[in-house]
mmCIF file with all atom_site columns, C-alpha atoms and ligand atoms in Angstrom:
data_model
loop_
_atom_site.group_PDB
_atom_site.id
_atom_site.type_symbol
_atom_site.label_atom_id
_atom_site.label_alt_id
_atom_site.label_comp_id
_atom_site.label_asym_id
_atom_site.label_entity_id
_atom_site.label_seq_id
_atom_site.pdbx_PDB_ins_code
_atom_site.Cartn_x
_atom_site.Cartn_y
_atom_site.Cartn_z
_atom_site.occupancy
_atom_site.B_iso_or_equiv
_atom_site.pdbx_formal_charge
_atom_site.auth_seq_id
_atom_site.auth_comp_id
_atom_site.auth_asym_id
_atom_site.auth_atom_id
_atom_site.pdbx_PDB_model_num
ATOM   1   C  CA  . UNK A 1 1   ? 32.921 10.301  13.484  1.00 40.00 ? 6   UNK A CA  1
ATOM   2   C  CA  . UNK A 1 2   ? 33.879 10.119  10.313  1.00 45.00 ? 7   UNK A CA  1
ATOM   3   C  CA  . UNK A 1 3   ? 32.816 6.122   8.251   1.00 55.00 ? 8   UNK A CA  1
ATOM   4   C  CA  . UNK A 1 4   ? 35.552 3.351   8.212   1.00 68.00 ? 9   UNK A CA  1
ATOM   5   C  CA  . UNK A 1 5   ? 33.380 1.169   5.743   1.00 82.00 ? 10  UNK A CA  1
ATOM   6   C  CA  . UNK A 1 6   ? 33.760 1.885   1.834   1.00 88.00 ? 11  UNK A CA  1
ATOM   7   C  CA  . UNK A 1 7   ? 32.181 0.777   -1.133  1.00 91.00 ? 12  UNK A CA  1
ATOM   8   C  CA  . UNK A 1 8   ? 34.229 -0.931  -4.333  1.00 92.00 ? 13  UNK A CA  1
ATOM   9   C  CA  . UNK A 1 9   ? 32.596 -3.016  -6.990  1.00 92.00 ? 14  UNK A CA  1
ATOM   10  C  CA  . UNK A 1 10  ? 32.960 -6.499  -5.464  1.00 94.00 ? 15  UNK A CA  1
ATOM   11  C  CA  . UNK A 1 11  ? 31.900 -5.538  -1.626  1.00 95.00 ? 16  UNK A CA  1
ATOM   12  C  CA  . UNK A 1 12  ? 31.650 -3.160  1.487   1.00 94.00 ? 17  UNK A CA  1
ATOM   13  C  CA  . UNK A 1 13  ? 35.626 -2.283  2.689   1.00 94.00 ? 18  UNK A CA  1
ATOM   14  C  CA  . UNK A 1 14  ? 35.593 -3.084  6.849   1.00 92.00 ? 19  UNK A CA  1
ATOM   15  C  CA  . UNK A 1 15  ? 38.505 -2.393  8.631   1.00 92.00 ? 20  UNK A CA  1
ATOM   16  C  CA  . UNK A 1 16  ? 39.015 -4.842  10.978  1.00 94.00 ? 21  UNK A CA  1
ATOM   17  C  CA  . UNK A 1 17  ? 38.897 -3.744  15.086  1.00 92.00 ? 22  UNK A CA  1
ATOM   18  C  CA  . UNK A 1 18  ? 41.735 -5.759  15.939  1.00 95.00 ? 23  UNK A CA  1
ATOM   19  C  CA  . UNK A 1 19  ? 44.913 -5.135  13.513  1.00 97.00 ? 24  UNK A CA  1
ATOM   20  C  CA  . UNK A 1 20  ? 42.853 -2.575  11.326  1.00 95.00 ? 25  UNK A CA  1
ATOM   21  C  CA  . UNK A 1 21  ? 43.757 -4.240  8.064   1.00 96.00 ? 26  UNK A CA  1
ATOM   22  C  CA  . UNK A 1 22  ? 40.850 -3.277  5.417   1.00 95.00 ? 27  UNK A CA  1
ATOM   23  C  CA  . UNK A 1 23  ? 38.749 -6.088  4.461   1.00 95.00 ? 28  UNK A CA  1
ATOM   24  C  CA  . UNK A 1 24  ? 35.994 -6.802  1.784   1.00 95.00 ? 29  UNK A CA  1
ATOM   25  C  CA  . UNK A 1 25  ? 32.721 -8.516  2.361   1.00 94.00 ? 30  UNK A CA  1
ATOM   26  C  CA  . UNK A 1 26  ? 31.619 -9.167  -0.458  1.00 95.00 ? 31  UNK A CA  1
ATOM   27  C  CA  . UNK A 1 27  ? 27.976 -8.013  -1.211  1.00 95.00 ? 32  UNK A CA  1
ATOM   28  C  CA  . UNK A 1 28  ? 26.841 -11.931 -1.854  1.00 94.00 ? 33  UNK A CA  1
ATOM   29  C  CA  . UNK A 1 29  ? 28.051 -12.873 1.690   1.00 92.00 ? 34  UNK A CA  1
ATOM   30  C  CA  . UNK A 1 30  ? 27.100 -10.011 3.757   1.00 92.00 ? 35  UNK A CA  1
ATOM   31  C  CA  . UNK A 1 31  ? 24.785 -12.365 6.364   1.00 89.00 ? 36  UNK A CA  1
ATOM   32  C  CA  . UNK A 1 32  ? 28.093 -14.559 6.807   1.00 92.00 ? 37  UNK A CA  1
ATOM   33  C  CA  . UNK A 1 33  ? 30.624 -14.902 9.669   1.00 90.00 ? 38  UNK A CA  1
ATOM   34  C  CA  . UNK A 1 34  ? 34.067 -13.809 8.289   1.00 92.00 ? 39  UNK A CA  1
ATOM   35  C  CA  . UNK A 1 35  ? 37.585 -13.596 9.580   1.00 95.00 ? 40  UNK A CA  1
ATOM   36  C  CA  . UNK A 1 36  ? 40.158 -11.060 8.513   1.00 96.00 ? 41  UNK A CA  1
ATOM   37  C  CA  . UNK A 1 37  ? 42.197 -12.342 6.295   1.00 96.00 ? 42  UNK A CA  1
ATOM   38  C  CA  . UNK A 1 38  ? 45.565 -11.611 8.491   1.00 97.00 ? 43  UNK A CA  1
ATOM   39  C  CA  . UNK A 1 39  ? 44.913 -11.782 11.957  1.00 98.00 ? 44  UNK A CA  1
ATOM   40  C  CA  . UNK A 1 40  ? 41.886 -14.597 11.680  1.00 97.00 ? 45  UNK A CA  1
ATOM   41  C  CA  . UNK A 1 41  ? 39.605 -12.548 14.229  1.00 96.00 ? 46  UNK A CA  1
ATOM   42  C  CA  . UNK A 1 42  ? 36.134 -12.350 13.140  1.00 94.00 ? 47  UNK A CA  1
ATOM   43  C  CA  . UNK A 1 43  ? 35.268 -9.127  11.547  1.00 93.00 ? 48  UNK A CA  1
ATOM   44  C  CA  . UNK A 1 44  ? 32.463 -6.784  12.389  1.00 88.00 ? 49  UNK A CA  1
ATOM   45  C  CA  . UNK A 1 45  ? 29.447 -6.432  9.599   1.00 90.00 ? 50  UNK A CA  1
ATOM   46  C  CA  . UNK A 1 46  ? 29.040 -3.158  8.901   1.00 91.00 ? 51  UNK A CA  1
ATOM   47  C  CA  . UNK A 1 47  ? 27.295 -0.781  11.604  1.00 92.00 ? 52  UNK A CA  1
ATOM   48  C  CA  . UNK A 1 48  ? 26.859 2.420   10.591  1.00 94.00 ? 53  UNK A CA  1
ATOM   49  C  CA  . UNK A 1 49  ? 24.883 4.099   7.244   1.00 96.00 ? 54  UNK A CA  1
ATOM   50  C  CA  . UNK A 1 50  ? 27.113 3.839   4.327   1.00 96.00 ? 55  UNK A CA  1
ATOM   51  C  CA  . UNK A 1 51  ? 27.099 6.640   1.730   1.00 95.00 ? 56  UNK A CA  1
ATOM   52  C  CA  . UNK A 1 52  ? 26.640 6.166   -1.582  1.00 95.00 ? 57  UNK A CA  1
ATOM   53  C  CA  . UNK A 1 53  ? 28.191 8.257   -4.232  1.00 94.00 ? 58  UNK A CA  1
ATOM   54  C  CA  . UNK A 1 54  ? 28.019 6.195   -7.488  1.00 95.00 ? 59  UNK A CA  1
ATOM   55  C  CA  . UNK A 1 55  ? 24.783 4.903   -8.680  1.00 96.00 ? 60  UNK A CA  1
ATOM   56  C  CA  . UNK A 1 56  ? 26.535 2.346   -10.245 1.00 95.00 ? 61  UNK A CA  1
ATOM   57  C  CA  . UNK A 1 57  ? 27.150 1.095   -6.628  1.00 95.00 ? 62  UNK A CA  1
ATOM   58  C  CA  . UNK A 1 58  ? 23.916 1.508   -5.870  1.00 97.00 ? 63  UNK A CA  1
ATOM   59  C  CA  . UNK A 1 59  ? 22.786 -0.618  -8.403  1.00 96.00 ? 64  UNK A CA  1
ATOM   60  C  CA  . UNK A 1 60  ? 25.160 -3.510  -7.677  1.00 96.00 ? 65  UNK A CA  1
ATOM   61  C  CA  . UNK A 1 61  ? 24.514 -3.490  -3.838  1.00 96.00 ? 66  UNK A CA  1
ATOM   62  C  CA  . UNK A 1 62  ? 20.608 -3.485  -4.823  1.00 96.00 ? 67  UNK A CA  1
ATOM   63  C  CA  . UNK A 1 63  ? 21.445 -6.231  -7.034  1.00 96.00 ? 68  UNK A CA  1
ATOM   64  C  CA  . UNK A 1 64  ? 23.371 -8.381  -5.222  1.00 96.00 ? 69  UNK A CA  1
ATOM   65  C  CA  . UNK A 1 65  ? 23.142 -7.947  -1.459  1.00 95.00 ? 70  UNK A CA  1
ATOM   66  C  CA  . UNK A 1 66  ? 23.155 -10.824 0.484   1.00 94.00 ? 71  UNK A CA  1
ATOM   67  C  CA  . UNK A 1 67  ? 21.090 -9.346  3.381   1.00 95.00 ? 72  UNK A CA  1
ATOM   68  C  CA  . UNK A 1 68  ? 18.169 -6.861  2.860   1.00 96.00 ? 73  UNK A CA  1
ATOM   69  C  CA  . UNK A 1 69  ? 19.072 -3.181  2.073   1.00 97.00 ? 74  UNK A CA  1
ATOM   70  C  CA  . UNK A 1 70  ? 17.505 -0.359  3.628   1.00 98.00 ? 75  UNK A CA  1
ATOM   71  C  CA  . UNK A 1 71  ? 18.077 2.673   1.668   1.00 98.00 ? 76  UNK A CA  1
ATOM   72  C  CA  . UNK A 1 72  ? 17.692 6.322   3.020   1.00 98.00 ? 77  UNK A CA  1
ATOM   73  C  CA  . UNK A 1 73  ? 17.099 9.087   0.558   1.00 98.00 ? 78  UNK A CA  1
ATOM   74  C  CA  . UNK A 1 74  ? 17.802 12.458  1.437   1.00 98.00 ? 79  UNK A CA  1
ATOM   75  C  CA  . UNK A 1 75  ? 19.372 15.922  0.626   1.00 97.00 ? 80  UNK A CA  1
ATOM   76  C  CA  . UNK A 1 76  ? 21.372 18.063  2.962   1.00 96.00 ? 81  UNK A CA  1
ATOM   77  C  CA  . UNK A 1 77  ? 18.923 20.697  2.484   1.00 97.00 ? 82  UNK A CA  1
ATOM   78  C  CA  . UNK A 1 78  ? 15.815 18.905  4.207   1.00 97.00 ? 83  UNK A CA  1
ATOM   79  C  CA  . UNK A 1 79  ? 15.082 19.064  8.098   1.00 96.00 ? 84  UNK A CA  1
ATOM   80  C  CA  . UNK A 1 80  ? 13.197 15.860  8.724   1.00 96.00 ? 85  UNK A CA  1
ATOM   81  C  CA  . UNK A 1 81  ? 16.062 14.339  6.893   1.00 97.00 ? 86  UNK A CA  1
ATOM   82  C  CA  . UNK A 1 82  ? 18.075 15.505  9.487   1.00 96.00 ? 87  UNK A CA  1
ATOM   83  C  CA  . UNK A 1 83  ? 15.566 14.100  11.779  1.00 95.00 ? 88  UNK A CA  1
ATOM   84  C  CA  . UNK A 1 84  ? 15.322 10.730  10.581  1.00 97.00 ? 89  UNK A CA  1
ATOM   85  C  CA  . UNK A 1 85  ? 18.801 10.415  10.816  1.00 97.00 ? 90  UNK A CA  1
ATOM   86  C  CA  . UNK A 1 86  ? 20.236 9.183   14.082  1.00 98.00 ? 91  UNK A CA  1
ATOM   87  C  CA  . UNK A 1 87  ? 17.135 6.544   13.551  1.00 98.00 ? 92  UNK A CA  1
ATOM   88  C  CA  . UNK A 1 88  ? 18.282 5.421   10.769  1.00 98.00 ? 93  UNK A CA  1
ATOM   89  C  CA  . UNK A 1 89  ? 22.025 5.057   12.235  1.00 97.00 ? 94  UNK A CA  1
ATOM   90  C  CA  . UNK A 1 90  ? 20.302 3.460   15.397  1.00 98.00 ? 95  UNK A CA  1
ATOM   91  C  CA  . UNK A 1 91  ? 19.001 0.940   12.595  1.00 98.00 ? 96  UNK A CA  1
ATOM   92  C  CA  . UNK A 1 92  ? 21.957 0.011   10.900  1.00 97.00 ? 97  UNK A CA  1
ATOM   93  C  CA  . UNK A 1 93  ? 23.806 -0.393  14.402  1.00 96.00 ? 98  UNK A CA  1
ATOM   94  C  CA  . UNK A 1 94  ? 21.164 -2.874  15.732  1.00 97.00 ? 99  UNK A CA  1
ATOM   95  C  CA  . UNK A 1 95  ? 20.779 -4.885  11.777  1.00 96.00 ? 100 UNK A CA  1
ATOM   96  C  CA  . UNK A 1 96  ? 24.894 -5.210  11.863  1.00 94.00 ? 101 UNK A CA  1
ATOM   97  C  CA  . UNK A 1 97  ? 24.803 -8.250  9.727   1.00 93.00 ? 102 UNK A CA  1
ATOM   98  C  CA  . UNK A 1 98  ? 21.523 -8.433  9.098   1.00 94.00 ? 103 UNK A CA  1
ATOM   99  C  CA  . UNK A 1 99  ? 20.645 -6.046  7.145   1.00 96.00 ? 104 UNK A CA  1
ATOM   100 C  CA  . UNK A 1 100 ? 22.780 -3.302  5.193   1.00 96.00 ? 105 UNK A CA  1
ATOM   101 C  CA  . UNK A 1 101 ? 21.728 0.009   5.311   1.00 97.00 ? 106 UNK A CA  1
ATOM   102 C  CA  . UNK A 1 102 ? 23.283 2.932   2.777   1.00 97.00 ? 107 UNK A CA  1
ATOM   103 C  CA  . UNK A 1 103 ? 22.030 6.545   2.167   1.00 97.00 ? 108 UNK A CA  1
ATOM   104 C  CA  . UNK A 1 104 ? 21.163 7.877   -0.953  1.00 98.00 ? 109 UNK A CA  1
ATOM   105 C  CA  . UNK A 1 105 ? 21.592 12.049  -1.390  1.00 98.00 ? 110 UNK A CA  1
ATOM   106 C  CA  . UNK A 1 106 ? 18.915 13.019  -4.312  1.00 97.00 ? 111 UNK A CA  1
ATOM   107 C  CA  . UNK A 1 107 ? 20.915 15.967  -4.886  1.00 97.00 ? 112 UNK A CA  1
ATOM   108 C  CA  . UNK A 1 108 ? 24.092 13.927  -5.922  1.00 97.00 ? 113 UNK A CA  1
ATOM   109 C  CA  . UNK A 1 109 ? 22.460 10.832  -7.467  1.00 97.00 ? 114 UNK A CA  1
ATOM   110 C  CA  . UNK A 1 110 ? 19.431 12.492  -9.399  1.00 96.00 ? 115 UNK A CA  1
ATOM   111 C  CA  . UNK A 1 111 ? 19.276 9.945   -11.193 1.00 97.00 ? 116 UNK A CA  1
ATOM   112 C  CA  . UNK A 1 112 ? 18.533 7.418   -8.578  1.00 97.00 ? 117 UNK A CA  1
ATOM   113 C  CA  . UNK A 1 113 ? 15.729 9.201   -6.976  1.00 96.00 ? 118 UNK A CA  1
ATOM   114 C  CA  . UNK A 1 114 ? 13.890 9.710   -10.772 1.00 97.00 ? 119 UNK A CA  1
ATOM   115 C  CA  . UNK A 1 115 ? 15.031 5.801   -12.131 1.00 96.00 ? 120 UNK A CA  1
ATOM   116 C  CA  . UNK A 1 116 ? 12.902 5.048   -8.457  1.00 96.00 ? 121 UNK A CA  1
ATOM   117 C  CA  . UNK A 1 117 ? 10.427 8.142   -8.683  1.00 97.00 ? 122 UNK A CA  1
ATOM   118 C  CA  . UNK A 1 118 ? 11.467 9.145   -5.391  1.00 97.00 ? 123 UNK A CA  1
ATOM   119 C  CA  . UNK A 1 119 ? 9.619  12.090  -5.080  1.00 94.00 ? 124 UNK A CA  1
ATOM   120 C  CA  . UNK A 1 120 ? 9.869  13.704  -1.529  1.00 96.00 ? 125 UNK A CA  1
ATOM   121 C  CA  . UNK A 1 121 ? 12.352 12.888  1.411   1.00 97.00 ? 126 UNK A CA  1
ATOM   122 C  CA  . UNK A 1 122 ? 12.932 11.336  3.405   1.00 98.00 ? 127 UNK A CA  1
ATOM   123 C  CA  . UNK A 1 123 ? 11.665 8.059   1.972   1.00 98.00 ? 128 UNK A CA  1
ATOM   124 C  CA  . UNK A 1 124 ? 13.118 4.566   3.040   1.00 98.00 ? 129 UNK A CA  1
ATOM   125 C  CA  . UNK A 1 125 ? 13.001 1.709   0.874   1.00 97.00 ? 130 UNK A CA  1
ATOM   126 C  CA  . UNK A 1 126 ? 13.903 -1.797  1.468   1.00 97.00 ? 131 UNK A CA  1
ATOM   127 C  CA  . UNK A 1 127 ? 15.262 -3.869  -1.256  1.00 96.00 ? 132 UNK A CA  1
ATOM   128 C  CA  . UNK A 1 128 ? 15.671 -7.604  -1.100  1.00 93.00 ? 133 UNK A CA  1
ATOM   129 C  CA  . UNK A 1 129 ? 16.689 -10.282 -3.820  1.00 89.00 ? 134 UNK A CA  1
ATOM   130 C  CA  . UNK A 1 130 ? 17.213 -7.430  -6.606  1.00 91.00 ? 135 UNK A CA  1
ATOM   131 C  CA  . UNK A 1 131 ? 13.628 -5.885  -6.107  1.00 93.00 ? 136 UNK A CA  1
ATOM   132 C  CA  . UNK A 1 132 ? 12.244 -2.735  -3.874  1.00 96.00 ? 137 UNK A CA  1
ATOM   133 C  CA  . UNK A 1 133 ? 9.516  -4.441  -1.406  1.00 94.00 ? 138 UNK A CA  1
ATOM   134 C  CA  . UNK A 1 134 ? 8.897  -1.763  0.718   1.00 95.00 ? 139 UNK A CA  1
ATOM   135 C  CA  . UNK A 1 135 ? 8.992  2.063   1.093   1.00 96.00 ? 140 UNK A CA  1
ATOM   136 C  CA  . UNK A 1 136 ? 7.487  4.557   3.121   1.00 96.00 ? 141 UNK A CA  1
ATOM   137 C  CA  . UNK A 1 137 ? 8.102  8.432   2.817   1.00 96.00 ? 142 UNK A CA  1
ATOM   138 C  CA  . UNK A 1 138 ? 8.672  10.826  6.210   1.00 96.00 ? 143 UNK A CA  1
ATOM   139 C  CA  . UNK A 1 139 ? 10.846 10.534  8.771   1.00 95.00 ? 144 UNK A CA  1
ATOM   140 C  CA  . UNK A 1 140 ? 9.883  7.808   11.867  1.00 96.00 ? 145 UNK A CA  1
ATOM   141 C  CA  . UNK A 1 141 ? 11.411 6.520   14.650  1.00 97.00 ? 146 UNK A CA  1
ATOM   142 C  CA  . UNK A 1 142 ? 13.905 3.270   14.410  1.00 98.00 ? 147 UNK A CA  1
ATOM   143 C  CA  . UNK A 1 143 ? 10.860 0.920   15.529  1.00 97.00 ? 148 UNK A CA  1
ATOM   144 C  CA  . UNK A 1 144 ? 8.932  1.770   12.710  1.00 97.00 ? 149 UNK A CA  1
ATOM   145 C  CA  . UNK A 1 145 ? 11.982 1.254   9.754   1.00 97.00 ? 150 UNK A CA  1
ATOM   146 C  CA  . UNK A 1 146 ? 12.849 -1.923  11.861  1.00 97.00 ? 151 UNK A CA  1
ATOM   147 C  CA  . UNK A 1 147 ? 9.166  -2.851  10.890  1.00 96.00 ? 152 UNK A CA  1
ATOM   148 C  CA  . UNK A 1 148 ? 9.693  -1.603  7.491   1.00 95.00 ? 153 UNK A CA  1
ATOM   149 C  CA  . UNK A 1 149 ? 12.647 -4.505  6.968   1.00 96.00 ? 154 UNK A CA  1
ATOM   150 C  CA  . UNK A 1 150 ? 10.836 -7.017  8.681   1.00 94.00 ? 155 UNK A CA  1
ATOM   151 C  CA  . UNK A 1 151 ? 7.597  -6.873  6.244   1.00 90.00 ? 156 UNK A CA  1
ATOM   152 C  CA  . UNK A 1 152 ? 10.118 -6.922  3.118   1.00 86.00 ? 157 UNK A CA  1
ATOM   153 C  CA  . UNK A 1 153 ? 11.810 -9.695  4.501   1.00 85.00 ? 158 UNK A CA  1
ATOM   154 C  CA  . UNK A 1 154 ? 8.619  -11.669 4.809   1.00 84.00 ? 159 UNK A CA  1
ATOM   155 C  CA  . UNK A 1 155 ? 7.176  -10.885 1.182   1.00 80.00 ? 160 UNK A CA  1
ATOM   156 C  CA  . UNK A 1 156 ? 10.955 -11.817 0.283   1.00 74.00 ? 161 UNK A CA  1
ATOM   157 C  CA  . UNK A 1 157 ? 10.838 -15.054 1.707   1.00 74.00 ? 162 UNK A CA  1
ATOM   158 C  CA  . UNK A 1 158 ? 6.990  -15.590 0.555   1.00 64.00 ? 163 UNK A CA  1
ATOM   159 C  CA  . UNK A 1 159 ? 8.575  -15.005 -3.119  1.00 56.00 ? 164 UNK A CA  1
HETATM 160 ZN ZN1 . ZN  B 2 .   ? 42.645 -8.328  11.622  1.00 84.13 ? 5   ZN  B ZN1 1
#
C-alpha cells in the first residue's frame, strides 16, 4: 500500500477517510483532535511511517513536533532494516496521535545520518521538544521501540 500522508513545510498532509479531501496537521498540533475542514468529521492522525526525503523536513518536524518523533534510519540495502520494519509500522499504527513516526534512508539524506553520527542501521531515535533523548541501534521488536518513546517522553517531561 502505497502512503496517503505527505510532508510540506507547515505540517503532515492526511487525507481524510470520509470525503478524502487532503488536510494539514500542522506539526505544532499533532497530539490534537481535528476536523476536516469540509466535511467536519474528525480526521485520523497519521498511522503509518512517513518517508522523509528533504532534510530540511526533517529538521522542521524534529523541531517542531507536537508529539514525540520516532525516527527510523535505514538503507534499502540492509536486511535487519528490512526486519525492523513491519515493527516499526506496528509502532506508528498503535502511537496514531501520539507519537509521529518518519523514516530516514542514510543513503538519500547523508547528511542526516553524519549531522546525527548515525553510524550503523538500523538505529531509532526519539526526539522530543527539539532534542534527540533516546536512540538505540539494531533492529527489535515493537515492545521494545514502544519502550524506547516512553523513556524519552519521561526525560522530556522531567526537562
Ligand atoms: Zn472530510
Amino acid at each position: 500500500m502505497s502512503s496517503t500522508v505527505e510532508l510540506d513545510d507547515r505540517g503532515v498532509i492526511v487525507a481524510c477517510g470520509s470525503c478524502g479531501k487532503k488536510n494539514r496537521l500542522a506539526y505544532e498540533r499533532l497530539g490534537e483532535a481535528v476536523q476536516c475542514g469540509q466535511c467536519k468529521q474528525p480526521l485520523q492522525a497519521p498511522g503509518e511511517p512517513i518517508e522523509v526525503h528533504r532534510s530540511a523536513d526533517f529538521d522542521r518536524i524534529v523541531a517542531k513536533s507536537s508529539v514525540p518523533v520516532l525516527v527510523d534510519y535505514w538503507a534499502p540495502w540492509c536486511g535487519p532494516c528490512r526486519m525492523v520494519a513491519p515493527e516499526v509500522k506496528k509502532v506508528a499504527a498503535r502511537q496514531a496521535g501520539q507519537a509521529l513516526v518518519v523514516k530516514v534512508n542514510t543513503d538519500e539524506l547523508s547528511d542526516v545520518g553524519q549531522r546525527f553520527g548515525i553510524r550503523s542501521i538500523p538505529t531509532l531515535a526519539v526526539f522530543g521538544g527539539g532534542k534527540e533523548i533516546a536512540r538505540e541501534s539494531g533492529a527489535r521488536p515493537a515492545e521494545a521501540i514502544e519502550q524506547l518513546i516512553a523513556r524519552a517522553r519521561v526525560a522530556s517531561q522531567a526537562r
